Structures are given as structure tokens and as C-alpha cells.
CSV table of C-alpha atoms and ligand atoms in Angstrom, one decimal:
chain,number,residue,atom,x,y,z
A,1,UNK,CA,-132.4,-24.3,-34.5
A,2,UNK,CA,-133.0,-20.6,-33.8
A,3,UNK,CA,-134.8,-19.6,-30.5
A,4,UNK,CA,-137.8,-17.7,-29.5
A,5,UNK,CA,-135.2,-14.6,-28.6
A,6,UNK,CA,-134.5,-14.3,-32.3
A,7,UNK,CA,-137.8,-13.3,-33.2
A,8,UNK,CA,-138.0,-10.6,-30.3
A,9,UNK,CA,-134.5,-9.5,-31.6
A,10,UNK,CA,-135.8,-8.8,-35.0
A,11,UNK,CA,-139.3,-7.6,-34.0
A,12,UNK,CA,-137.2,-5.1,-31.9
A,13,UNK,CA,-135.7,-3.5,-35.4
A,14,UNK,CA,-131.8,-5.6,-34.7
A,15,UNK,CA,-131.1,-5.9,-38.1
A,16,UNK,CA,-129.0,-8.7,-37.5
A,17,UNK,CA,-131.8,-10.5,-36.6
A,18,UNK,CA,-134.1,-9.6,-38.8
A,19,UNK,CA,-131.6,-10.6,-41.7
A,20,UNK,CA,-131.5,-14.0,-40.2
A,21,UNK,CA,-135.2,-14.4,-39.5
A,22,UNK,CA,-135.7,-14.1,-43.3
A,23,UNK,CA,-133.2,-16.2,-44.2
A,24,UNK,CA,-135.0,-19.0,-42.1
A,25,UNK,CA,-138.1,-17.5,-43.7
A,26,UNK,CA,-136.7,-18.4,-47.1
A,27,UNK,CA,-134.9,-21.3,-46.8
A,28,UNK,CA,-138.2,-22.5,-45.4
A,29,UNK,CA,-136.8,-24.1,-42.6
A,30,UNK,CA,-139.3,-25.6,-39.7
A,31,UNK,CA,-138.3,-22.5,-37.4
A,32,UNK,CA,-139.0,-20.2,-40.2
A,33,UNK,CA,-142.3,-21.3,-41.5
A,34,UNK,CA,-143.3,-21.4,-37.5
A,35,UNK,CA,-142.4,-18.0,-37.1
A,36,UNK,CA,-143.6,-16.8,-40.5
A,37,UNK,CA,-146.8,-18.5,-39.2
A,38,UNK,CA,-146.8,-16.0,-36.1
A,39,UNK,CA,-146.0,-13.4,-38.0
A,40,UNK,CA,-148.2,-13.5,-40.5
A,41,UNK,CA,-151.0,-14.1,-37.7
A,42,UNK,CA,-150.1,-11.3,-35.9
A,43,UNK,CA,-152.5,-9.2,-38.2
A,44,UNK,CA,-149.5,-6.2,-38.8
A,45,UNK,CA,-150.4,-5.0,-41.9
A,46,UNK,CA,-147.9,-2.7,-43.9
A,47,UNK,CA,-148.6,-0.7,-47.2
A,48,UNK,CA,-146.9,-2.0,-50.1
A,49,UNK,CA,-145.4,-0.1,-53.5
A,50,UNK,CA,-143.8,-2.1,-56.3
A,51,UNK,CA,-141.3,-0.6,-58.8
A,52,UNK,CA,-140.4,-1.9,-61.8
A,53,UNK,CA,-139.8,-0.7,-65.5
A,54,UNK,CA,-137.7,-1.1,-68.2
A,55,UNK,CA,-133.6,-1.9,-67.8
A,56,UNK,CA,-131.6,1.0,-66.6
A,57,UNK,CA,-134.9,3.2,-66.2
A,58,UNK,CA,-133.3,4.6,-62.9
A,59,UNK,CA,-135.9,2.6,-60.5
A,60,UNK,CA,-133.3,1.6,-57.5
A,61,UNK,CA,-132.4,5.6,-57.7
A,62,UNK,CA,-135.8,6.4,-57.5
A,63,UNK,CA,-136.3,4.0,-55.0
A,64,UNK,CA,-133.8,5.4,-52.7
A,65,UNK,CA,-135.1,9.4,-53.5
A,66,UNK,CA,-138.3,8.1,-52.3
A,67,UNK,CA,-137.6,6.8,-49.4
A,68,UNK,CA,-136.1,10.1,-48.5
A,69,UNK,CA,-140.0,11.5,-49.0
A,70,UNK,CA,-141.5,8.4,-47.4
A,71,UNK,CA,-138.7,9.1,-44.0
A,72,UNK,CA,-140.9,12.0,-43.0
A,73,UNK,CA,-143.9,9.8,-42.3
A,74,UNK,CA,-142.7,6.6,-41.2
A,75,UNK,CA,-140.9,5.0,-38.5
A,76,UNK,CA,-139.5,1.7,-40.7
A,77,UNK,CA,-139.1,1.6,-44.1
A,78,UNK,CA,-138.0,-2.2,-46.0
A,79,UNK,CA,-136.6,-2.2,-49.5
A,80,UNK,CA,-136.9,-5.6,-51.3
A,81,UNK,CA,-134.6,-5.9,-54.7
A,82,UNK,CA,-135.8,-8.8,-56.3
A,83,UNK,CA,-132.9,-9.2,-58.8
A,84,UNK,CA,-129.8,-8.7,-56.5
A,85,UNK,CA,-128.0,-8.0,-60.2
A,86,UNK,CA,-130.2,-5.1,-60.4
A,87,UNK,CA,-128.0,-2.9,-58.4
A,88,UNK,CA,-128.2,-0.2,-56.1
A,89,UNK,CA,-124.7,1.3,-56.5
A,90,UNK,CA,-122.7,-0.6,-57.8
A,91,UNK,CA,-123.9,-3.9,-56.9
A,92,UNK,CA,-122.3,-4.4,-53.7
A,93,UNK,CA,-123.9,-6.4,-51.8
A,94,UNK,CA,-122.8,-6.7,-47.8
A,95,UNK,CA,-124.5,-9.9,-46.5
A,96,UNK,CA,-128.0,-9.1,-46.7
A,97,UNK,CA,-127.5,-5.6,-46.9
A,98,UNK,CA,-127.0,-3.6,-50.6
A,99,UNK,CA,-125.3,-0.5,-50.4
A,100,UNK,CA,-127.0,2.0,-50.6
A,101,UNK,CA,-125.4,5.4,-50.5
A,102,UNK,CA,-128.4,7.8,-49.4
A,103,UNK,CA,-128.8,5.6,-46.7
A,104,UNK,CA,-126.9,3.7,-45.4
A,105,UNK,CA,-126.1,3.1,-42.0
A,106,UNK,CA,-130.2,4.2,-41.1
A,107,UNK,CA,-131.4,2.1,-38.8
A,108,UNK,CA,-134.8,2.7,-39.9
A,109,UNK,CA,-134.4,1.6,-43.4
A,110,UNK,CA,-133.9,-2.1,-43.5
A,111,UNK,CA,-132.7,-3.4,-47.9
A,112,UNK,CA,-132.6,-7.0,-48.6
A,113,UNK,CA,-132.3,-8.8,-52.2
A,114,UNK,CA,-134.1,-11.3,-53.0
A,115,UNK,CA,-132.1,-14.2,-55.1
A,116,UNK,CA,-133.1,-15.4,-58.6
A,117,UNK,CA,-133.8,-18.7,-57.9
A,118,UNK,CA,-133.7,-19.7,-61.8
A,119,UNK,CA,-135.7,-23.2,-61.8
A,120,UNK,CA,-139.4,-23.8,-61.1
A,121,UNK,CA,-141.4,-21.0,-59.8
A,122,UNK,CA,-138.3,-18.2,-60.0
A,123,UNK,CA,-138.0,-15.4,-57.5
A,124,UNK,CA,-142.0,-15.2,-57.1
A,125,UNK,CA,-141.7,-18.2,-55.0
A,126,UNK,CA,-139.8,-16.7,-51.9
A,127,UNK,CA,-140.7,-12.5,-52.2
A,128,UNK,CA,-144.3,-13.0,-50.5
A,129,UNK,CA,-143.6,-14.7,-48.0
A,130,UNK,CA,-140.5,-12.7,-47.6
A,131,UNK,CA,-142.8,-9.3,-48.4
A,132,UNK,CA,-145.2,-11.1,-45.2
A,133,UNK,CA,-142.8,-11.5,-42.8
A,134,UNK,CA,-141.3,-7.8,-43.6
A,135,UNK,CA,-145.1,-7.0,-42.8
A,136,UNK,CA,-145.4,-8.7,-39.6
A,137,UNK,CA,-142.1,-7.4,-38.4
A,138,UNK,CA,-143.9,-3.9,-38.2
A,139,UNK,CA,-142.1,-2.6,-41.0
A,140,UNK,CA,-145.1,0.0,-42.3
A,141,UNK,CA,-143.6,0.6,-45.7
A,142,UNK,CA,-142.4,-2.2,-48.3
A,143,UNK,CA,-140.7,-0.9,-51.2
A,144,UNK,CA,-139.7,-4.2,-54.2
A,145,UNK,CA,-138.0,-2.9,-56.9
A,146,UNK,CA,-138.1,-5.4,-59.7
A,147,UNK,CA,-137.4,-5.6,-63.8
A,148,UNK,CA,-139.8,-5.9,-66.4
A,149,UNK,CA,-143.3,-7.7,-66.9
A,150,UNK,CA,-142.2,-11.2,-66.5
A,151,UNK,CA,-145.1,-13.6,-65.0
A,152,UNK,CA,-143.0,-13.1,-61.4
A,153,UNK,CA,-143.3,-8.9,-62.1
A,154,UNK,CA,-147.3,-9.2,-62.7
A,155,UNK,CA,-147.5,-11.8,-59.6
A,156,UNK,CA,-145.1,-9.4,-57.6
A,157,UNK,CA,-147.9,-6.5,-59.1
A,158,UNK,CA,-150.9,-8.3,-57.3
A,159,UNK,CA,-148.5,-8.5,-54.1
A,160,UNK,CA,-148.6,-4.9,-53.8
A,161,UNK,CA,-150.9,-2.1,-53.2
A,162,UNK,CA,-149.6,0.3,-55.5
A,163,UNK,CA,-147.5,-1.1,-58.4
A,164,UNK,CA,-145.4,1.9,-60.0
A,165,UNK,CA,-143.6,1.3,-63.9
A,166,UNK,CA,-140.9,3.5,-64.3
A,167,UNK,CA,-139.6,4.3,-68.1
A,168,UNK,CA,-136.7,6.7,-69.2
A,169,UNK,CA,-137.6,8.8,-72.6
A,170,UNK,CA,-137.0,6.6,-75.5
A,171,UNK,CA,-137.9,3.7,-74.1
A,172,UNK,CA,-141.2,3.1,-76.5
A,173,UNK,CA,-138.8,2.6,-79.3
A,174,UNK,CA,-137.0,-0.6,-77.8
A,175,UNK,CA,-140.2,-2.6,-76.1
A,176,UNK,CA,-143.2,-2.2,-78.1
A,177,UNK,CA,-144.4,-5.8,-77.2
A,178,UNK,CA,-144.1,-4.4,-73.3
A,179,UNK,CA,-146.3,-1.7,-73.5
A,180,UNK,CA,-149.8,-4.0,-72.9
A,181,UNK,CA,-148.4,-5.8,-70.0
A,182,UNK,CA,-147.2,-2.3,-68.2
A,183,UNK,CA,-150.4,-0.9,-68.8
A,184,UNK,CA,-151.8,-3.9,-67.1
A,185,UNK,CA,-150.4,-3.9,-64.3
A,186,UNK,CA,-149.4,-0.1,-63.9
A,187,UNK,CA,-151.0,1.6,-61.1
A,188,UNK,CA,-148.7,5.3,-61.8
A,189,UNK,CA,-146.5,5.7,-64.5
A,190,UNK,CA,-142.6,7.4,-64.2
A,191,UNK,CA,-141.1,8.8,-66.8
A,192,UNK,CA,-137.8,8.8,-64.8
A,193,UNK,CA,-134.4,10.9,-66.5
A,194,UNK,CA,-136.7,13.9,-67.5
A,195,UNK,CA,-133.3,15.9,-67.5
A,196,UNK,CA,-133.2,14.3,-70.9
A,197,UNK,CA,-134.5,14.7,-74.4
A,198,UNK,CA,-137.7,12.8,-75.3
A,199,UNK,CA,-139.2,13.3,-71.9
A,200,UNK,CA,-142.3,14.9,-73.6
A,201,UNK,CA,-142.8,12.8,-76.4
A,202,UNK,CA,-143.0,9.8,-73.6
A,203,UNK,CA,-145.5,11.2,-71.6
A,204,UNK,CA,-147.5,12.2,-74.8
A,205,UNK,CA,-147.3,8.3,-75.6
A,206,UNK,CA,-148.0,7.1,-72.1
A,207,UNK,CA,-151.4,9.0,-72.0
A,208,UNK,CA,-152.2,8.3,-76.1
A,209,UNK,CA,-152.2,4.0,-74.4
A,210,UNK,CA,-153.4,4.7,-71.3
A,211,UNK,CA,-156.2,6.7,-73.1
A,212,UNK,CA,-156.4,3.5,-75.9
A,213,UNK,CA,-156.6,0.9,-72.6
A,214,UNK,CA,-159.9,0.1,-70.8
A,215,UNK,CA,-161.8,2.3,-69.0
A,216,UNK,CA,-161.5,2.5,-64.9
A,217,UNK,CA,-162.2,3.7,-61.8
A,218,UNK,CA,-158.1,4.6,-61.2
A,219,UNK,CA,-156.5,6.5,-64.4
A,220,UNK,CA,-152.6,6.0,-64.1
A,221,UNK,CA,-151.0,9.2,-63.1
A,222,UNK,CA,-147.9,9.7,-65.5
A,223,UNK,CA,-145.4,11.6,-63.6
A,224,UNK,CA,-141.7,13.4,-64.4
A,225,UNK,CA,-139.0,12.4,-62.2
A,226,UNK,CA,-135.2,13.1,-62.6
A,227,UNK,CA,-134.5,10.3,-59.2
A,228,UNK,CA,-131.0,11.8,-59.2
A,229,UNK,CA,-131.4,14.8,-58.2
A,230,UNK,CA,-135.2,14.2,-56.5
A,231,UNK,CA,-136.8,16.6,-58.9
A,232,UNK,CA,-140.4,15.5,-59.0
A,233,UNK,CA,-140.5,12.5,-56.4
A,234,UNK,CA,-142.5,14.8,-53.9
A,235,UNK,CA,-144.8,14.0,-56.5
A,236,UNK,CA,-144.7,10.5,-56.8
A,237,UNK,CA,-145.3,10.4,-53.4
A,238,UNK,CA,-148.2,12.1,-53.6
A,239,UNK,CA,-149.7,9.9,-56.3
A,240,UNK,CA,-148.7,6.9,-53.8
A,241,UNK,CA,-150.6,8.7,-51.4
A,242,UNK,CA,-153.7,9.6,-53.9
A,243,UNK,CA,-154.3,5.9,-55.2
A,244,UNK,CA,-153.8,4.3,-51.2
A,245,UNK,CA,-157.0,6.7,-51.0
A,246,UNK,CA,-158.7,5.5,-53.8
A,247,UNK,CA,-158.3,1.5,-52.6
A,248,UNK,CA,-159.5,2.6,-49.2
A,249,UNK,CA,-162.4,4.7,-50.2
A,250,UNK,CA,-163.7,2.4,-53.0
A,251,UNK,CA,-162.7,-0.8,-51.1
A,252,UNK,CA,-160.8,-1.9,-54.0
A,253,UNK,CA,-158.3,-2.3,-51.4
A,254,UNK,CA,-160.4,-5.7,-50.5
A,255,UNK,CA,-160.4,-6.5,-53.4
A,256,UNK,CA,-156.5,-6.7,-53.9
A,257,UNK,CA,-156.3,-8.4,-50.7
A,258,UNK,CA,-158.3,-11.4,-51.6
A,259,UNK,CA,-156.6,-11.7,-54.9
A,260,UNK,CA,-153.4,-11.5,-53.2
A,261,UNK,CA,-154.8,-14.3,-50.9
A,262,UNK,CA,-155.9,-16.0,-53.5
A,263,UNK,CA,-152.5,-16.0,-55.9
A,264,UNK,CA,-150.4,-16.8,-52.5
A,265,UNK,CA,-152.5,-19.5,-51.7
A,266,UNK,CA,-152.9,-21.5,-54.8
A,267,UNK,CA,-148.8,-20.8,-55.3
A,268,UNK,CA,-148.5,-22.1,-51.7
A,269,UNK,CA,-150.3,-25.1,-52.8
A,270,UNK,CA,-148.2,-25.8,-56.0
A,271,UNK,CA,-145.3,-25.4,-53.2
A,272,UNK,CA,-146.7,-28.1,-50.6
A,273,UNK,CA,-147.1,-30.2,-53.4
A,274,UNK,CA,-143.6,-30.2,-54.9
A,275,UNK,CA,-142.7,-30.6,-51.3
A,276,UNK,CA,-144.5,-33.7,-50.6
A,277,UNK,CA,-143.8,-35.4,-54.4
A,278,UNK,CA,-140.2,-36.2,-54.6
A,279,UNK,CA,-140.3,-34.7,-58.2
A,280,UNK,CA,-136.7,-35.4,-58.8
A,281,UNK,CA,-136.7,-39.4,-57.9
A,282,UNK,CA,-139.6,-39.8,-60.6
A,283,UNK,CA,-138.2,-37.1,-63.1
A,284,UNK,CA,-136.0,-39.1,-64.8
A,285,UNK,CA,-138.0,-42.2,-66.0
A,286,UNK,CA,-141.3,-40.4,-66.2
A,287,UNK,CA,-139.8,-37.8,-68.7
A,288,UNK,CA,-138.1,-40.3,-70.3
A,289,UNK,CA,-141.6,-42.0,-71.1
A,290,UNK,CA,-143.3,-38.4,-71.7
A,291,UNK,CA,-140.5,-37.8,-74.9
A,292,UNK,CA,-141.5,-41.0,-76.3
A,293,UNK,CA,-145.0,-40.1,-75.8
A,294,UNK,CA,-145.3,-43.6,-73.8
A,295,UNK,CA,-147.6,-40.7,-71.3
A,296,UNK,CA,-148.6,-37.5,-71.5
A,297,UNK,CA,-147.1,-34.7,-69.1
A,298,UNK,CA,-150.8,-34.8,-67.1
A,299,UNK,CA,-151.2,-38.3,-66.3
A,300,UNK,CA,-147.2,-38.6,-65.1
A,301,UNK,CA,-148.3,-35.8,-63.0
A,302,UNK,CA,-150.9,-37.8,-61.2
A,303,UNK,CA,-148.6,-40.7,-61.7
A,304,UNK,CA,-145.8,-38.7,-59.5
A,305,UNK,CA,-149.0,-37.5,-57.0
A,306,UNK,CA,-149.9,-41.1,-56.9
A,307,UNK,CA,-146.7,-42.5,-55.3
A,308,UNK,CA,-145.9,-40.2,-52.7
B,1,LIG,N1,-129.7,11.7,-66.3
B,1,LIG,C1,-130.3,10.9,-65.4
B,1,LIG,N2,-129.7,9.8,-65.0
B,1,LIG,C2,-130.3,9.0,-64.1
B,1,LIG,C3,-131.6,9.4,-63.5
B,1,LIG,N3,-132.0,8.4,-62.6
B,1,LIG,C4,-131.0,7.5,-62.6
B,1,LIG,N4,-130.0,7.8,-63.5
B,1,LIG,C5,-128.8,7.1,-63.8
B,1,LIG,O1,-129.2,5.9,-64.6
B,1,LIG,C6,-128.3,4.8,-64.2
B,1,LIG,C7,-129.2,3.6,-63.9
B,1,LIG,O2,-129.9,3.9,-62.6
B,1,LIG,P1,-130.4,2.8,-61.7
B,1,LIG,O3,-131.2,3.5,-60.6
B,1,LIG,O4,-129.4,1.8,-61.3
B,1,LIG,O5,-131.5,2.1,-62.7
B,1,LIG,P2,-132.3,0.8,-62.5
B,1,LIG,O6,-133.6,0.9,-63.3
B,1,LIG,O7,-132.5,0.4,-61.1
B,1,LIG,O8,-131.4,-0.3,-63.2
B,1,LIG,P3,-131.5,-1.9,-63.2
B,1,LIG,O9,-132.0,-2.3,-61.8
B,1,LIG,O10,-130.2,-2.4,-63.6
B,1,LIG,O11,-132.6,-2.2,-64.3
B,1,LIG,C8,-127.4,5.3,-63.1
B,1,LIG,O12,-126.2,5.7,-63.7
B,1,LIG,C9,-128.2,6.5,-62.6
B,1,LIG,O13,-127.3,7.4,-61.9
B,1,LIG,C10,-132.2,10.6,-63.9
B,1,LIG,O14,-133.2,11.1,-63.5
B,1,LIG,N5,-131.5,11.3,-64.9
B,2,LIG,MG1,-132.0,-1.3,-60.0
């Protein structure tokens, strides 16, 4: 059992600490969801940006240039990699730390992955409250770099104020059946690796959809980057900075938060429930009878409910 001085440590900015508050945080132990409880109580709200894109797009090094930008305004900065395999050099990954060469070693940049849990409910089941803990530890900028439009991206987009989707030229050729879903959930486009050919032919198709897509009050910035040498990131930042003030001054930023509440709680229900239903002492015989059609998937549902 961990002790009140733990979270003191951590709320203090001891690294340390604050990798093992989160740990407790997502292994959901009592002494975690207690002091996620406080935490989350303690009304410290942060401003969030989520990266993702396509494969190999450059995001983690845009990540890191934009931090850099994001250092001039902030005291703490947290980096949350969703898919530790999604590296940011080289994959090494020191406890709860990933190497990060631009920064490493600042105190005031704190990087934790986030392990693909695989089975029921994937990564999207531990990054919030993760993301909320992050928040109530005073950290005033969250940064969660993850890959692709999967359901846990589009959840991780309505965790987020700001959800950036970072492409490299060519990439309309390869993921056609992607473009819908980034346009849904894209708040500001990248087209990262503008060092290379294609660069305009990207953006030209990135404003041809977002032109194509439904009208509204925020039109999607699309912005060149090369993240490796920082070329254009002062402008990302910028756009961050440009759609922060459109949620605040059309309260649209209410709005997110009581979707976010919303998506959270209802996820946090699914959770208690799976908790309190001993899903694996029933699986066996119910799905069993749900092959054979001797009961449908529902009922065994309320079956399993039934005999908790
Ligand atoms: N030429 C060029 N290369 C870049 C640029 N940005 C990133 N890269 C390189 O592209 C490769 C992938 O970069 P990452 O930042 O790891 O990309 P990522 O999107 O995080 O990759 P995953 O997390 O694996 O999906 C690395 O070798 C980078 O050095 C850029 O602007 N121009
Ligand atoms: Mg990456």
C-alpha cells in the first residue's frame, strides 16, 4: 500500500513518484483509484493535444519539436505514447520513461507509454484516466501521440481539446478508406516530411476533402512541417493556440467537456461492470451455449449480470 507522501512526491514534479502514482492509477489498485479520486477532484485542469496519423508520418518527432515551442510557455509538459511500439528513438524504453533525445533528462517534461492492452476495451481503457491524473498532477500540457483511426484513436480524439492528424506526402495513395475517419476527427491537419516530393499535391488533396466534408464553425488548418529539423512547427503551435481560442470563445470547449464526461462515464460503467461480473467463471459454458445458439449473446449477458 503506497502512502499519502507518495502523492505529495509526485504532486511536487519527483518523477519517480509520479511514474508510480500512475502505475497504481492503471493497475487500478484501491490506493490508485483513491488518489485518482482526489486528483481528479482537485479541479486542475490541463489543455490537451492529440497526435496521430498514418504509420511512420513523423508524429513522435513532431511531438518532441513541439514541445520545444510549447517549453517557452509552460512550466510542465506530459507526453503520453499510447502504442509503446510507436517509438521515440529507437524504442527504448527506460521504466516508464522513453528516450527521448531532445529532451531528455528535463525535469519539466515528464513521457510515459501507455501499454496495448490487446483484449476487451484496448488501450482506451487506461489513457483517460491516465490523461486525468496527468491533469490533476498540475501538468498544464498533455501531449498523446497515437496511430491511426481505430475506435480507441476517435475515443482518444474526444479526450482531447485539440486533436492534430499528421500525414507525410503520398500517403493518400495507401489509405483511401482513412481519409473519412481523419477528417472526422481532425481538428489541424500536418503534412509532416515537406522536405519531400509530393508535399503539394497532399495539401491540395487535404483542402479538395476538407472542402468536400460538412460545413463548420472550425475549418482544419493544413500545415507544412519538416519535424526534423522544426521547419514550420512554430506554426503548428500557433494553430494549437488559434483553435484553444475558438473552443473558448464559442464555448465549444463545453461542449467537448461534457462529451468527454459523457464517453468516460459510460466506459467507466462498462468497466465497473466487468468488475463486479466474474466474466471469466461464466465465459466458458455461456459461450458454449451462445455457439449452439441454445442463447443469444444478450440474454447470457443478463444471465452473467444476473448471478453476480
Ligand atoms: N525527411 C524527413 N524525415 C522525417 C521527418 N520527420 C520525421 N522523419 C523521419 O521519419 C521516421 C519516422 O519518424 P517518427 O517520428 O518515428 O514517426 P512516427 O509517426 O512517430 O512513427 P510511428 O509511431 O512508428 O507510427 C524517422 O526516421 C524520422 O527521422 C521530416 O520532416 N522529414
Ligand atoms: Mg511514433
Amino acid at each position: 500500500m503506497e502512502s499519502s507522501h507518495l502523492l505529495d512526491a509526485a504532486l511536487r514534479s519527483d518523477t519517480r513518484s509520479i511514474g508510480r502514482v500512475l502505475t497504481n492509477v492503471e493497475n487500478r489498485t484501491p490506493w490508485g483509484r483513491e488518489a485518482l479520486a482526489d486528483l481528479y477532484r482537485s479541479g486542475r485542469v490541463s489543455r490537451s493535444t492529440g497526435v496521430t496519423g498514418t504509420p511512420g508520418a513523423g508524429k513522435s518527432t513532431l511531438v518532441s519539436a513541439l514541445v520545444t515551442s510549447m517549453l517557452h510557455e509552460t512550466r510542465k509538459l506530459a507526453i503520453v505514447a499510447v502504442d509503446p511500439s510507436s517509438p521515440f528513438t529507437g524504442g527504448a524504453i527506460l521504466g516508464d520513461r522513453i528516450r527521448m533525445t531532445d529532451h531528455a533528462g528535463d525535469e519539466r517534461v515528464f513521457i510515459r507509454s501507455v501499454a496495448n492492452r490487446g483484449a476487451l476495451g484496448g488501450i482506451s481503457e487506461s489513457t483517460p484516466a491516465i490523461v486525468a491524473a496527468l491533469e490533476g498532477l498540475g501538468f498544464a500540457e498533455i501531449l498523446i501521440e497515437t496511430v491511426g483511426i481505430g475506435q480507441s484513436e476517435i475515443e482518444i480524439a474526444t479526450t482531447t481539446d485539440t486533436t492534430v492528424v499528421v500525414v507525410s506526402p503520398g500517403w493518400g495513395d495507401a489509405v483511401q478508406v482513412s481519409k473519412a475517419g481523419f477528417l472526422e476527427i481532425a481538428d489541424i491537419f500536418v503534412v509532416n516530411k515537406a522536405d519531400r516530393d509530393g508535399v503539394n499535391a497532399a495539401v491540395a488533396d487535404l483542402r479538395s476533402m476538407i472542402e468536400l466534408g460538412p460545413r463548420s464553425a472550425w475549418d482544419p488548418p493544413v500545415i507544412e512541417t519538416v519535424a526534423t529539423t522544426g521547419s514550420g512547427v512554430d506554426d503548428l503551435w500557433s494553430a494549437i493556440n488559434a483553435h484553444r481560442d475558438h473552443l473558448d470563445t464559442t464555448g465549444a470547449i463545453m461542449r467537448r467537456r461534457r462529451i468527454r464526461a459523457a464517453t468516460q462515464f459510460s466506459a467507466a460503467v462498462r468497466q465497473a461492470i466487468g468488475d463486479t461480473v466474474d466474466v471469466v467463471s461464466h465465459a466458458d459454458d455461456l459461450i458454449g451455449e451462445i455457439a449452439e445458439h441454445r442463447i443469444d449473446p444478450w440474454s447470457a449477458a443478463d444471465q452473467a449480470l444476473a448471478a453476480r
